[in-house]
RNA sequence: GUGGCUGUAGCUCAGGCGGUUAGAGCGCUAGGUUGUGGCCCUAGAGGUCGGGGGUUCGAGUCCCCUCAGCCACCCCA
């Protein structure tokens, strides 16, 4: 085995695909219940899309993008973020001309970031997310957080922590940023290396530094909440009222800062203890300037992204119920060449009757075929040999009870259709 | 990008201080019943000991490099 999958990527096999399908199906159902419609965009986008929206100086753009030139000399990038492509779609597909607001969701979107893999962090991961364009109403922010929780609860999860914060609009955030830089500049020499770098690059990030040497300066640091302009403060206040109406338990975290440039006002995260250091399963917020950055009219927006691989870690840690492997309705065991030929046509009619079925293709003994059927697992085994070919009646064995009976070959599809539908309830 | 730990069969792992043809359990295949699964019994297949280089009479074992996995930092879902 020479060629292996690239670092930080995962394969999916039939053994774990049913769990994944459950996550995806549930996401579609819940998003639909909230009035969101599904979108899809290419995995490839122009590099410029992310440079302009996510931000030139962010880690994502600076060192985590899979970018290359195609044969026509275009600078393309494997999407490292889903919100920017969604905004691009909103503009390009003229969704601004439809009835507003426009509520969109996506599931199973591959996202690429060139990072060092660790627990819950991959170079290719997959996201479920929603985006609502066109309304500044804090009730939408609340709805989106509530949607995420509905989804997580529907998967049977608990032990989730919702954290929210407001990072203000560009105006009040800039005031705050300058004050913060002024505050930390005095003690810059005492702070850790990372924070000295953050001071130049993204001062708000200093607030969630965990190093002891920085803690005392953090205590004295001014808080964003006292810098919010009247409109932003009112928006944040109303968001919290709506969350209470929706029975969403949350905590305000003034150190919560999202790393992407397009965020305004509301930012939030949902975390779970099973995830280790990378404990965020869902992150999102408001991006009122995003569409305008891409050349559209000023358009408010809110959304979140949820990491499906991380979600699966949580689901497994909580032993939440996942559907088991799909059963096969019928396995046809054949004895002899004539039966083998007859089985091929029997499968055809069973499948036309919506019965899932299979047969032996390795010329195996009856015993080996039975073992194979058992492992599938198959609900029924149909025994087809010389006796059955002569009588026109096939032996039907219920693999759970071990009971057998004879059924006319011509009517076995209907017989199984009835048996298997009642078995599933 | 930085640091720590780990790579032996498909999977989980044994292999004293370097010493002959590298083992177990599970899984897989076949048989035990020439037409009947699960449990049990028997047998078999499957390994360039992650890869490359070095030390040595001799390397799965020691050294270096590299790749990969896990974990943490940075940062993010």
CSV table of C-alpha atoms (C1' of nucleotides) in Angstrom, one decimal:
chain,number,residue,atom,x,y,z
A,1,UNK,CA,0.0,0.0,0.0
A,2,UNK,CA,2.0,2.9,-1.3
A,3,UNK,CA,-0.5,5.7,-1.7
A,4,UNK,CA,-2.4,6.8,1.4
A,5,UNK,CA,-4.9,9.5,1.9
A,6,UNK,CA,-3.5,13.0,2.3
A,7,UNK,CA,-2.6,14.1,5.8
A,8,UNK,CA,-5.6,15.5,7.8
A,9,UNK,CA,-8.3,13.9,5.6
A,10,UNK,CA,-10.7,11.1,6.3
A,11,UNK,CA,-12.2,8.2,4.3
A,12,UNK,CA,-15.8,7.1,4.8
A,13,UNK,CA,-16.7,3.4,4.6
A,14,UNK,CA,-20.1,1.8,4.7
A,15,UNK,CA,-19.4,1.0,8.4
A,16,UNK,CA,-19.7,4.6,9.4
A,17,UNK,CA,-21.8,6.1,6.6
A,18,UNK,CA,-25.1,5.5,8.3
A,19,UNK,CA,-24.2,7.7,11.2
A,20,UNK,CA,-23.1,10.4,8.8
A,21,UNK,CA,-26.2,10.2,6.8
A,22,UNK,CA,-28.2,10.6,10.0
A,23,UNK,CA,-26.4,13.9,10.8
A,24,UNK,CA,-27.0,15.1,7.2
A,25,UNK,CA,-30.6,14.1,7.0
A,26,UNK,CA,-31.4,15.6,10.4
A,27,UNK,CA,-29.8,18.8,9.4
A,28,UNK,CA,-31.9,19.1,6.3
A,29,UNK,CA,-35.1,18.4,8.3
A,30,UNK,CA,-34.3,21.0,11.0
A,31,UNK,CA,-33.2,23.7,8.5
A,32,UNK,CA,-36.3,23.1,6.5
A,33,UNK,CA,-38.5,23.4,9.6
A,34,UNK,CA,-37.0,26.9,10.1
A,35,UNK,CA,-37.7,27.9,6.5
A,36,UNK,CA,-34.2,27.6,5.1
A,37,UNK,CA,-33.5,26.4,1.6
A,38,UNK,CA,-30.5,24.3,0.5
A,39,UNK,CA,-27.7,25.8,-1.6
A,40,UNK,CA,-24.6,24.4,-3.2
A,41,UNK,CA,-21.5,26.2,-4.5
A,42,UNK,CA,-18.3,24.9,-6.1
A,43,UNK,CA,-15.6,23.7,-3.8
A,44,UNK,CA,-13.3,26.0,-5.9
A,45,UNK,CA,-13.6,29.8,-5.6
A,46,UNK,CA,-11.5,32.7,-6.7
A,47,UNK,CA,-8.8,33.3,-4.1
A,48,UNK,CA,-9.8,36.9,-4.1
A,49,UNK,CA,-13.2,36.0,-2.5
A,50,UNK,CA,-11.6,34.9,0.7
A,51,UNK,CA,-8.9,37.6,0.7
A,52,UNK,CA,-11.5,40.3,0.7
A,53,UNK,CA,-14.0,38.7,3.1
A,54,UNK,CA,-12.2,36.5,5.6
A,55,UNK,CA,-9.4,39.1,5.8
A,56,UNK,CA,-6.0,39.5,4.4
A,57,UNK,CA,-4.2,39.3,7.7
A,58,UNK,CA,-6.1,36.4,9.2
A,59,UNK,CA,-4.3,33.0,9.6
A,60,UNK,CA,-6.8,31.4,7.2
A,61,UNK,CA,-5.7,33.6,4.3
A,62,UNK,CA,-2.1,34.1,5.3
A,63,UNK,CA,-1.1,30.5,5.7
A,64,UNK,CA,-4.0,28.0,5.6
A,65,UNK,CA,-5.5,28.2,2.1
A,66,UNK,CA,-5.1,25.5,-0.5
A,67,UNK,CA,-4.5,27.8,-3.5
A,68,UNK,CA,-3.2,27.2,-7.0
A,69,UNK,CA,-3.3,28.5,-10.5
A,70,UNK,CA,-5.4,26.6,-13.0
A,71,UNK,CA,-4.2,26.2,-16.6
A,72,UNK,CA,-5.8,29.5,-17.6
A,73,UNK,CA,-3.8,31.3,-14.9
A,74,UNK,CA,-6.7,31.9,-12.6
A,75,UNK,CA,-5.9,32.0,-8.8
A,76,UNK,CA,-8.3,29.5,-7.3
A,77,UNK,CA,-8.7,28.3,-3.7
A,78,UNK,CA,-10.4,25.3,-2.1
A,79,UNK,CA,-12.9,27.0,0.1
A,80,UNK,CA,-11.7,27.5,3.7
A,81,UNK,CA,-15.0,29.0,4.7
A,82,UNK,CA,-18.6,28.6,3.7
A,83,UNK,CA,-20.1,32.0,4.5
A,84,UNK,CA,-18.2,33.9,1.9
A,85,UNK,CA,-19.2,31.6,-1.0
A,86,UNK,CA,-22.8,31.8,0.3
A,87,UNK,CA,-22.7,35.6,0.1
A,88,UNK,CA,-21.1,35.4,-3.3
A,89,UNK,CA,-24.0,33.1,-4.4
A,90,UNK,CA,-26.5,35.6,-2.9
A,91,UNK,CA,-25.1,38.3,-5.2
A,92,UNK,CA,-24.4,36.2,-8.3
A,93,UNK,CA,-27.7,34.4,-8.3
A,94,UNK,CA,-29.6,37.7,-7.7
A,95,UNK,CA,-31.2,36.5,-4.5
A,96,UNK,CA,-31.2,40.1,-3.3
A,97,UNK,CA,-34.0,40.5,-5.9
A,98,UNK,CA,-36.2,37.8,-4.3
A,99,UNK,CA,-38.4,38.3,-1.3
A,100,UNK,CA,-36.3,39.2,1.8
A,101,UNK,CA,-34.9,37.9,4.0
A,102,UNK,CA,-33.3,35.0,2.2
A,103,UNK,CA,-32.7,32.0,4.3
A,104,UNK,CA,-30.1,29.5,3.1
A,105,UNK,CA,-28.5,26.4,4.4
A,106,UNK,CA,-25.8,24.0,3.3
A,107,UNK,CA,-24.8,20.5,4.5
A,108,UNK,CA,-21.9,18.2,4.0
A,109,UNK,CA,-19.8,21.0,2.4
A,110,UNK,CA,-16.1,20.1,2.4
A,111,UNK,CA,-14.0,22.9,3.9
A,112,UNK,CA,-10.2,23.0,3.5
A,113,UNK,CA,-7.6,24.6,5.7
A,114,UNK,CA,-3.9,23.7,5.7
A,115,UNK,CA,-3.4,23.2,9.4
A,116,UNK,CA,-1.6,20.8,11.7
A,117,UNK,CA,-4.1,18.0,12.4
A,118,UNK,CA,-5.1,17.3,16.0
A,119,UNK,CA,-8.1,16.2,18.0
A,120,UNK,CA,-11.2,17.5,16.1
A,121,UNK,CA,-9.1,19.4,13.6
A,122,UNK,CA,-8.6,18.2,10.0
A,123,UNK,CA,-7.3,19.7,6.8
A,124,UNK,CA,-10.6,18.7,5.1
A,125,UNK,CA,-13.6,18.8,7.3
A,126,UNK,CA,-17.4,19.1,6.5
A,127,UNK,CA,-19.9,21.7,7.7
A,128,UNK,CA,-23.5,22.2,8.1
A,129,UNK,CA,-24.4,25.8,8.2
A,130,UNK,CA,-27.2,28.4,7.7
A,131,UNK,CA,-27.1,32.0,6.5
A,132,UNK,CA,-29.8,34.5,6.6
A,133,UNK,CA,-29.4,37.6,4.4
A,134,UNK,CA,-31.4,40.8,4.5
A,135,UNK,CA,-32.6,41.3,8.1
A,136,UNK,CA,-30.9,43.2,10.9
A,137,UNK,CA,-33.4,41.9,13.4
A,138,UNK,CA,-31.8,40.4,16.5
A,139,UNK,CA,-34.7,37.9,16.5
A,140,UNK,CA,-32.9,36.3,13.5
A,141,UNK,CA,-29.7,36.0,15.5
A,142,UNK,CA,-31.7,34.3,18.2
A,143,UNK,CA,-33.5,32.1,15.7
A,144,UNK,CA,-30.2,30.9,14.3
A,145,UNK,CA,-28.8,30.0,17.7
A,146,UNK,CA,-32.0,28.3,18.5
A,147,UNK,CA,-31.9,26.4,15.2
A,148,UNK,CA,-28.4,25.1,16.0
A,149,UNK,CA,-29.7,23.9,19.4
A,150,UNK,CA,-32.8,22.3,18.0
A,151,UNK,CA,-30.5,20.4,15.7
A,152,UNK,CA,-28.2,19.3,18.4
A,153,UNK,CA,-31.0,18.3,20.7
A,154,UNK,CA,-32.7,16.4,17.9
A,155,UNK,CA,-29.6,14.3,17.6
A,156,UNK,CA,-30.0,13.5,21.3
A,157,UNK,CA,-27.2,15.7,22.6
A,158,UNK,CA,-27.0,17.7,25.8
A,159,UNK,CA,-24.2,19.1,27.8
A,160,UNK,CA,-23.8,22.0,25.4
A,161,UNK,CA,-22.6,25.4,26.3
A,162,UNK,CA,-23.7,28.5,24.3
A,163,UNK,CA,-21.5,31.6,24.6
A,164,UNK,CA,-22.4,34.9,23.1
A,165,UNK,CA,-20.8,38.3,22.7
A,166,UNK,CA,-21.1,41.5,20.7
A,167,UNK,CA,-18.1,42.9,18.9
A,168,UNK,CA,-19.9,45.9,17.8
A,169,UNK,CA,-20.0,47.6,14.4
A,170,UNK,CA,-16.9,48.8,12.6
A,171,UNK,CA,-17.3,52.2,14.3
A,172,UNK,CA,-17.5,51.2,17.9
A,173,UNK,CA,-15.1,48.3,17.5
A,174,UNK,CA,-12.4,50.6,16.1
A,175,UNK,CA,-12.8,52.9,19.2
A,176,UNK,CA,-12.4,49.9,21.4
A,177,UNK,CA,-9.5,48.5,19.5
A,178,UNK,CA,-7.6,51.7,19.8
A,179,UNK,CA,-8.3,51.9,23.6
A,180,UNK,CA,-7.2,48.3,24.0
A,181,UNK,CA,-4.0,48.8,22.1
A,182,UNK,CA,-3.2,51.8,24.2
A,183,UNK,CA,-3.9,49.8,27.4
A,184,UNK,CA,-1.7,46.9,26.5
A,185,UNK,CA,1.1,48.9,24.9
A,186,UNK,CA,2.1,50.0,28.4
A,187,UNK,CA,2.7,46.5,29.5
A,188,UNK,CA,3.8,45.0,26.2
A,189,UNK,CA,7.2,44.1,27.5
A,190,UNK,CA,5.8,41.9,30.3
A,191,UNK,CA,3.4,39.9,28.1
A,192,UNK,CA,3.9,36.6,26.3
A,193,UNK,CA,5.3,36.4,22.8
A,194,UNK,CA,2.0,35.5,21.3
A,195,UNK,CA,0.3,38.5,22.8
A,196,UNK,CA,2.9,40.9,21.6
A,197,UNK,CA,2.3,39.6,18.1
A,198,UNK,CA,-1.5,39.8,18.7
A,199,UNK,CA,-1.2,43.4,19.7
A,200,UNK,CA,-0.1,44.3,16.2
A,201,UNK,CA,-2.3,41.8,14.3
A,202,UNK,CA,-5.5,41.2,16.2
A,203,UNK,CA,-5.5,43.0,19.6
A,204,UNK,CA,-9.0,41.6,20.5
A,205,UNK,CA,-7.5,38.1,20.6
A,206,UNK,CA,-5.3,39.1,23.6
A,207,UNK,CA,-8.4,38.9,25.7
A,208,UNK,CA,-8.6,35.1,25.6
A,209,UNK,CA,-4.9,34.5,26.3
A,210,UNK,CA,-4.5,31.8,29.0
A,211,UNK,CA,-0.9,32.6,30.0
A,212,UNK,CA,-0.4,33.6,33.6
A,213,UNK,CA,1.9,36.4,32.8
A,214,UNK,CA,-0.8,38.1,30.8
A,215,UNK,CA,-3.7,37.5,33.1
A,216,UNK,CA,-3.2,40.5,35.4
A,217,UNK,CA,-3.2,42.9,32.5
A,218,UNK,CA,-6.4,41.2,31.2
A,219,UNK,CA,-8.2,41.8,34.4
A,220,UNK,CA,-7.6,45.6,34.1
A,221,UNK,CA,-8.4,45.7,30.4
A,222,UNK,CA,-11.5,47.7,29.2
A,223,UNK,CA,-14.4,45.6,28.1
A,224,UNK,CA,-16.1,45.8,24.7
A,225,UNK,CA,-19.5,46.0,26.3
A,226,UNK,CA,-18.8,49.5,27.6
A,227,UNK,CA,-17.7,50.7,24.1
A,228,UNK,CA,-20.7,49.5,22.2
A,229,UNK,CA,-22.6,52.3,20.5
A,230,UNK,CA,-26.2,52.8,21.4
A,231,UNK,CA,-27.5,50.8,18.4
A,232,UNK,CA,-25.1,47.9,19.0
A,233,UNK,CA,-25.8,47.8,22.7
A,234,UNK,CA,-29.6,47.8,22.0
A,235,UNK,CA,-29.1,45.0,19.4
A,236,UNK,CA,-27.2,42.9,21.9
A,237,UNK,CA,-29.7,43.5,24.6
A,238,UNK,CA,-32.6,42.5,22.4
A,239,UNK,CA,-30.8,39.4,21.3
A,240,UNK,CA,-30.6,38.3,24.9
A,241,UNK,CA,-34.3,39.0,25.4
A,242,UNK,CA,-35.2,36.8,22.4
A,243,UNK,CA,-32.9,34.1,23.6
A,244,UNK,CA,-34.8,34.1,26.9
A,245,UNK,CA,-38.1,33.9,25.0
A,246,UNK,CA,-36.7,30.9,23.2
A,247,UNK,CA,-35.5,29.2,26.4
A,248,UNK,CA,-31.9,29.2,25.2
A,249,UNK,CA,-29.5,29.0,28.1
A,250,UNK,CA,-26.4,31.1,27.4
A,251,UNK,CA,-23.5,32.9,28.9
A,252,UNK,CA,-22.0,36.2,27.9
A,253,UNK,CA,-18.3,36.0,27.3
A,254,UNK,CA,-16.6,39.3,26.8
A,255,UNK,CA,-13.5,37.5,25.6
A,256,UNK,CA,-15.3,35.7,22.8
A,257,UNK,CA,-13.8,37.0,19.5
A,258,UNK,CA,-14.1,35.4,16.2
A,259,UNK,CA,-11.1,35.3,13.9
A,260,UNK,CA,-12.7,36.3,10.6
A,261,UNK,CA,-12.8,39.9,9.6
A,262,UNK,CA,-16.4,39.9,8.3
A,263,UNK,CA,-18.1,39.6,11.7
A,264,UNK,CA,-20.1,42.4,13.2
A,265,UNK,CA,-22.1,42.7,16.4
A,266,UNK,CA,-23.3,39.2,17.4
A,267,UNK,CA,-20.7,36.4,17.7
A,268,UNK,CA,-21.4,33.1,19.3
A,269,UNK,CA,-20.1,29.6,19.9
A,270,UNK,CA,-21.5,26.3,21.0
A,271,UNK,CA,-19.0,24.1,22.9
A,272,UNK,CA,-19.0,20.6,24.2
A,273,UNK,CA,-16.6,19.0,26.8
A,274,UNK,CA,-15.9,15.9,24.8
A,275,UNK,CA,-14.0,17.8,22.2
A,276,UNK,CA,-10.8,18.5,24.1
A,277,UNK,CA,-8.9,21.6,23.2
A,278,UNK,CA,-10.8,22.2,20.1
A,279,UNK,CA,-14.2,22.3,21.9
A,280,UNK,CA,-16.2,24.5,19.5
A,281,UNK,CA,-18.7,22.5,17.5
A,282,UNK,CA,-20.6,25.5,16.2
A,283,UNK,CA,-19.5,29.0,15.6
A,284,UNK,CA,-21.2,32.0,14.0
A,285,UNK,CA,-22.4,35.5,14.1
A,286,UNK,CA,-23.6,38.5,12.2
A,287,UNK,CA,-21.8,39.9,9.1
A,288,UNK,CA,-23.6,43.0,8.2
A,289,UNK,CA,-20.9,44.3,5.9
A,290,UNK,CA,-20.1,41.2,4.0
A,291,UNK,CA,-22.4,41.6,0.9
A,292,UNK,CA,-21.2,45.2,0.5
A,293,UNK,CA,-17.6,44.1,0.6
A,294,UNK,CA,-18.4,41.9,-2.4
A,295,UNK,CA,-19.9,44.8,-4.3
A,296,UNK,CA,-23.6,44.5,-3.4
A,297,UNK,CA,-25.9,46.8,-1.6
A,298,UNK,CA,-25.4,47.1,2.2
A,299,UNK,CA,-27.1,43.9,3.4
A,300,UNK,CA,-27.3,42.6,6.9
A,301,UNK,CA,-26.7,38.8,7.5
A,302,UNK,CA,-26.3,36.2,10.2
A,303,UNK,CA,-25.2,32.6,10.2
A,304,UNK,CA,-23.3,29.8,11.7
A,305,UNK,CA,-21.1,26.9,10.6
A,306,UNK,CA,-21.1,23.5,12.4
A,307,UNK,CA,-18.3,21.0,12.1
A,308,UNK,CA,-19.7,17.6,11.3
A,309,UNK,CA,-16.6,15.6,12.3
A,310,UNK,CA,-16.6,17.3,15.6
A,311,UNK,CA,-20.3,16.7,15.9
A,312,UNK,CA,-19.8,13.0,15.4
A,313,UNK,CA,-17.2,12.9,18.2
A,314,UNK,CA,-19.8,14.4,20.5
A,315,UNK,CA,-22.5,12.1,19.4
A,316,UNK,CA,-20.3,9.1,20.0
A,317,UNK,CA,-19.1,10.4,23.4
A,318,UNK,CA,-22.7,10.8,24.6
A,319,UNK,CA,-23.7,7.4,23.2
A,320,UNK,CA,-26.6,9.2,21.4
A,321,UNK,CA,-28.6,6.9,19.2
A,322,UNK,CA,-27.5,6.5,15.7
A,323,UNK,CA,-29.3,4.2,13.3
A,324,UNK,CA,-27.6,0.9,12.9
A,325,UNK,CA,-26.5,-0.7,9.6
A,326,UNK,CA,-29.2,-1.1,7.0
A,327,UNK,CA,-30.6,-4.6,6.9
A,328,UNK,CA,-31.0,-6.4,3.7
A,329,UNK,CA,-34.5,-7.7,3.1
A,330,UNK,CA,-33.6,-10.9,1.5
A,331,UNK,CA,-30.5,-13.0,0.6
A,332,UNK,CA,-31.0,-15.7,-2.0
A,333,UNK,CA,-29.0,-18.8,-1.3
A,334,UNK,CA,-28.5,-20.9,-4.4
A,335,UNK,CA,-27.7,-24.6,-4.8
A,336,UNK,CA,-26.4,-25.5,-8.3
A,337,UNK,CA,-26.0,-23.8,-11.6
A,338,UNK,CA,-29.6,-23.8,-12.6
A,339,UNK,CA,-30.6,-22.1,-9.3
A,340,UNK,CA,-27.8,-19.6,-9.8
A,341,UNK,CA,-29.2,-18.6,-13.1
A,342,UNK,CA,-32.8,-18.5,-11.8
A,343,UNK,CA,-31.6,-16.3,-8.9
A,344,UNK,CA,-30.4,-13.6,-11.2
A,345,UNK,CA,-33.9,-13.1,-12.5
A,346,UNK,CA,-35.5,-13.5,-9.1
A,347,UNK,CA,-33.3,-10.6,-7.8
A,348,UNK,CA,-34.5,-8.5,-10.7
A,349,UNK,CA,-38.1,-9.0,-9.8
A,350,UNK,CA,-37.5,-8.5,-6.1
A,351,UNK,CA,-35.7,-5.2,-6.7
A,352,UNK,CA,-38.5,-4.1,-9.0
A,353,UNK,CA,-40.8,-4.8,-6.0
A,354,UNK,CA,-38.5,-2.5,-3.9
A,355,UNK,CA,-37.1,-5.4,-1.9
A,356,UNK,CA,-33.4,-5.0,-1.1
A,357,UNK,CA,-31.7,-8.2,-1.9
A,358,UNK,CA,-28.5,-9.9,-2.9
A,359,UNK,CA,-27.1,-13.4,-3.8
A,360,UNK,CA,-23.8,-15.3,-3.8
A,361,UNK,CA,-21.4,-14.6,-6.6
A,362,UNK,CA,-18.5,-16.7,-5.3
A,363,UNK,CA,-19.8,-20.2,-5.9
A,364,UNK,CA,-19.8,-20.9,-2.2
A,365,UNK,CA,-21.3,-23.7,-0.2
A,366,UNK,CA,-24.8,-23.3,1.3
A,367,UNK,CA,-23.2,-23.0,4.7
A,368,UNK,CA,-20.9,-20.2,3.6
A,369,UNK,CA,-23.8,-18.4,1.9
A,370,UNK,CA,-25.8,-18.7,5.1
A,371,UNK,CA,-22.9,-17.2,7.1
A,372,UNK,CA,-22.6,-14.4,4.6
A,373,UNK,CA,-26.4,-13.7,4.8
A,374,UNK,CA,-26.1,-13.7,8.6
A,375,UNK,CA,-23.4,-11.1,8.6
A,376,UNK,CA,-25.2,-8.8,6.2
A,377,UNK,CA,-27.5,-8.9,8.2
A,378,UNK,CA,-30.4,-10.2,6.1
A,379,UNK,CA,-34.0,-10.4,7.4
A,380,UNK,CA,-34.9,-13.4,5.2
A,381,UNK,CA,-33.0,-16.0,3.3
A,382,UNK,CA,-34.6,-17.5,0.2
A,383,UNK,CA,-33.3,-21.0,-0.5
A,384,UNK,CA,-33.3,-21.9,-4.2
A,385,UNK,CA,-32.3,-25.4,-5.3
A,386,UNK,CA,-33.5,-28.2,-7.5
A,387,UNK,CA,-36.5,-28.9,-5.2
A,388,UNK,CA,-37.7,-25.3,-5.5
A,389,UNK,CA,-37.1,-25.2,-9.2
A,390,UNK,CA,-39.3,-28.2,-9.7
A,391,UNK,CA,-42.1,-27.3,-7.4
A,392,UNK,CA,-42.1,-23.6,-8.2
A,393,UNK,CA,-42.1,-22.9,-4.5
A,394,UNK,CA,-39.2,-21.3,-2.7
A,395,UNK,CA,-38.1,-21.8,0.9
A,396,UNK,CA,-38.3,-18.6,2.9
A,397,UNK,CA,-36.4,-18.5,6.2
A,398,UNK,CA,-36.9,-15.8,8.7
A,399,UNK,CA,-33.4,-15.2,10.1
A,400,UNK,CA,-34.5,-13.9,13.4
A,401,UNK,CA,-36.9,-16.6,14.4
A,402,UNK,CA,-35.4,-19.4,12.3
A,403,UNK,CA,-38.9,-20.3,11.0
A,404,UNK,CA,-39.2,-21.5,7.4
A,405,UNK,CA,-42.1,-21.7,5.0
A,406,UNK,CA,-42.7,-22.3,1.3
A,407,UNK,CA,-43.9,-19.5,-0.9
A,408,UNK,CA,-44.7,-19.5,-4.6
A,409,UNK,CA,-41.7,-18.0,-6.4
A,410,UNK,CA,-44.1,-15.8,-8.4
A,411,UNK,CA,-45.5,-14.2,-5.3
A,412,UNK,CA,-42.4,-14.1,-3.1
A,413,UNK,CA,-41.9,-10.3,-3.8
A,414,UNK,CA,-45.3,-9.5,-2.5
A,415,UNK,CA,-44.9,-11.8,0.5
A,416,UNK,CA,-41.6,-10.1,1.5
A,417,UNK,CA,-43.0,-6.6,0.8
A,418,UNK,CA,-45.7,-7.3,3.4
A,419,UNK,CA,-43.4,-9.0,5.9
A,420,UNK,CA,-40.6,-6.4,5.8
A,421,UNK,CA,-42.9,-3.4,5.9
A,422,UNK,CA,-44.6,-4.8,9.0
A,423,UNK,CA,-41.3,-5.6,10.5
A,424,UNK,CA,-40.2,-2.0,10.3
A,425,UNK,CA,-43.5,-0.8,11.7
B,1,G,C1',4.8,26.9,11.7
B,2,U,C1',6.6,25.0,17.2
B,3,G,C1',6.7,21.1,20.9
B,4,G,C1',5.7,16.0,23.1
B,5,C,C1',4.3,10.8,22.5
B,6,U,C1',3.6,6.7,19.1
B,7,G,C1',4.3,3.5,14.4
B,8,U,C1',4.9,-4.9,14.6
B,9,A,C1',-1.0,-9.1,10.4
B,10,G,C1',-7.3,-6.0,8.2
B,11,C,C1',-8.1,-4.4,13.8
B,12,U,C1',-6.2,-4.4,19.2
B,13,C,C1',-1.6,-5.5,20.9
B,14,A,C1',2.8,-9.1,22.9
B,15,G,C1',8.0,-9.5,21.5
B,16,G,C1',14.3,-9.3,28.7
B,17,C,C1',20.4,-6.2,27.9
B,18,G,C1',20.7,-6.7,19.8
B,19,G,C1',21.0,-13.4,18.6
B,20,U,C1',17.9,-18.9,14.5
B,21,U,C1',12.1,-20.0,10.5
B,22,A,C1',8.3,-12.6,14.3
B,23,G,C1',3.6,-14.3,17.9
B,24,A,C1',-1.6,-13.9,20.4
B,25,G,C1',-6.8,-12.5,20.4
B,26,C,C1',-10.4,-10.7,17.2
B,27,G,C1',-11.7,-10.5,12.0
B,28,C,C1',-11.3,-13.0,7.1
B,29,U,C1',-11.4,-17.9,4.1
B,30,A,C1',-12.3,-23.1,4.1
B,31,G,C1',-13.9,-27.5,6.7
B,32,G,C1',-16.6,-30.1,10.8
B,33,U,C1',-23.3,-30.9,8.1
B,34,U,C1',-22.0,-33.2,-0.5
B,35,G,C1',-29.5,-28.1,1.3
B,36,U,C1',-29.3,-24.2,6.5
B,37,G,C1',-26.6,-18.7,9.9
B,38,G,C1',-25.4,-17.2,15.2
B,39,C,C1',-22.3,-20.8,19.7
B,40,C,C1',-18.3,-24.4,19.5
B,41,C,C1',-14.1,-27.1,17.2
B,42,U,C1',-10.1,-27.7,13.3
B,43,A,C1',-7.1,-25.8,9.5
B,44,G,C1',-5.5,-21.9,6.3
B,45,A,C1',-4.3,-17.2,4.2
B,46,G,C1',-2.3,-12.7,5.6
B,47,G,C1',3.8,-9.1,7.8
B,48,U,C1',9.9,-5.8,3.3
B,49,C,C1',8.3,-5.1,11.9
B,50,G,C1',5.8,2.9,8.4
B,51,G,C1',10.0,4.2,4.7
B,52,G,C1',15.3,5.3,3.9
B,53,G,C1',20.2,5.4,5.7
B,54,G,C1',23.8,4.1,9.5
B,55,U,C1',26.4,1.2,13.7
B,56,U,C1',27.2,-4.2,14.2
B,57,C,C1',29.4,-10.8,12.7
B,58,G,C1',24.1,-10.0,13.4
B,59,A,C1',18.8,-4.8,14.0
B,60,G,C1',11.6,-5.5,15.1
B,61,U,C1',15.2,-4.1,19.2
B,62,C,C1',20.5,1.0,19.1
B,63,C,C1',21.5,6.0,16.2
B,64,C,C1',20.1,9.7,12.3
B,65,C,C1',16.7,11.4,8.6
B,66,U,C1',11.9,11.1,6.7
B,67,C,C1',6.6,10.0,6.4
B,68,A,C1',2.2,9.1,9.1
B,69,G,C1',-1.0,8.9,13.5
B,70,C,C1',-2.3,10.9,18.3
B,71,C,C1',-1.9,15.2,21.7
B,72,A,C1',-0.9,20.3,22.9
B,73,C,C1',0.5,25.5,21.2
B,74,C,C1',-0.9,29.1,17.3
B,75,C,C1',-5.6,29.3,15.2
B,76,C,C1',-10.2,27.4,13.8
B,77,A,C1',-15.7,23.8,12.7
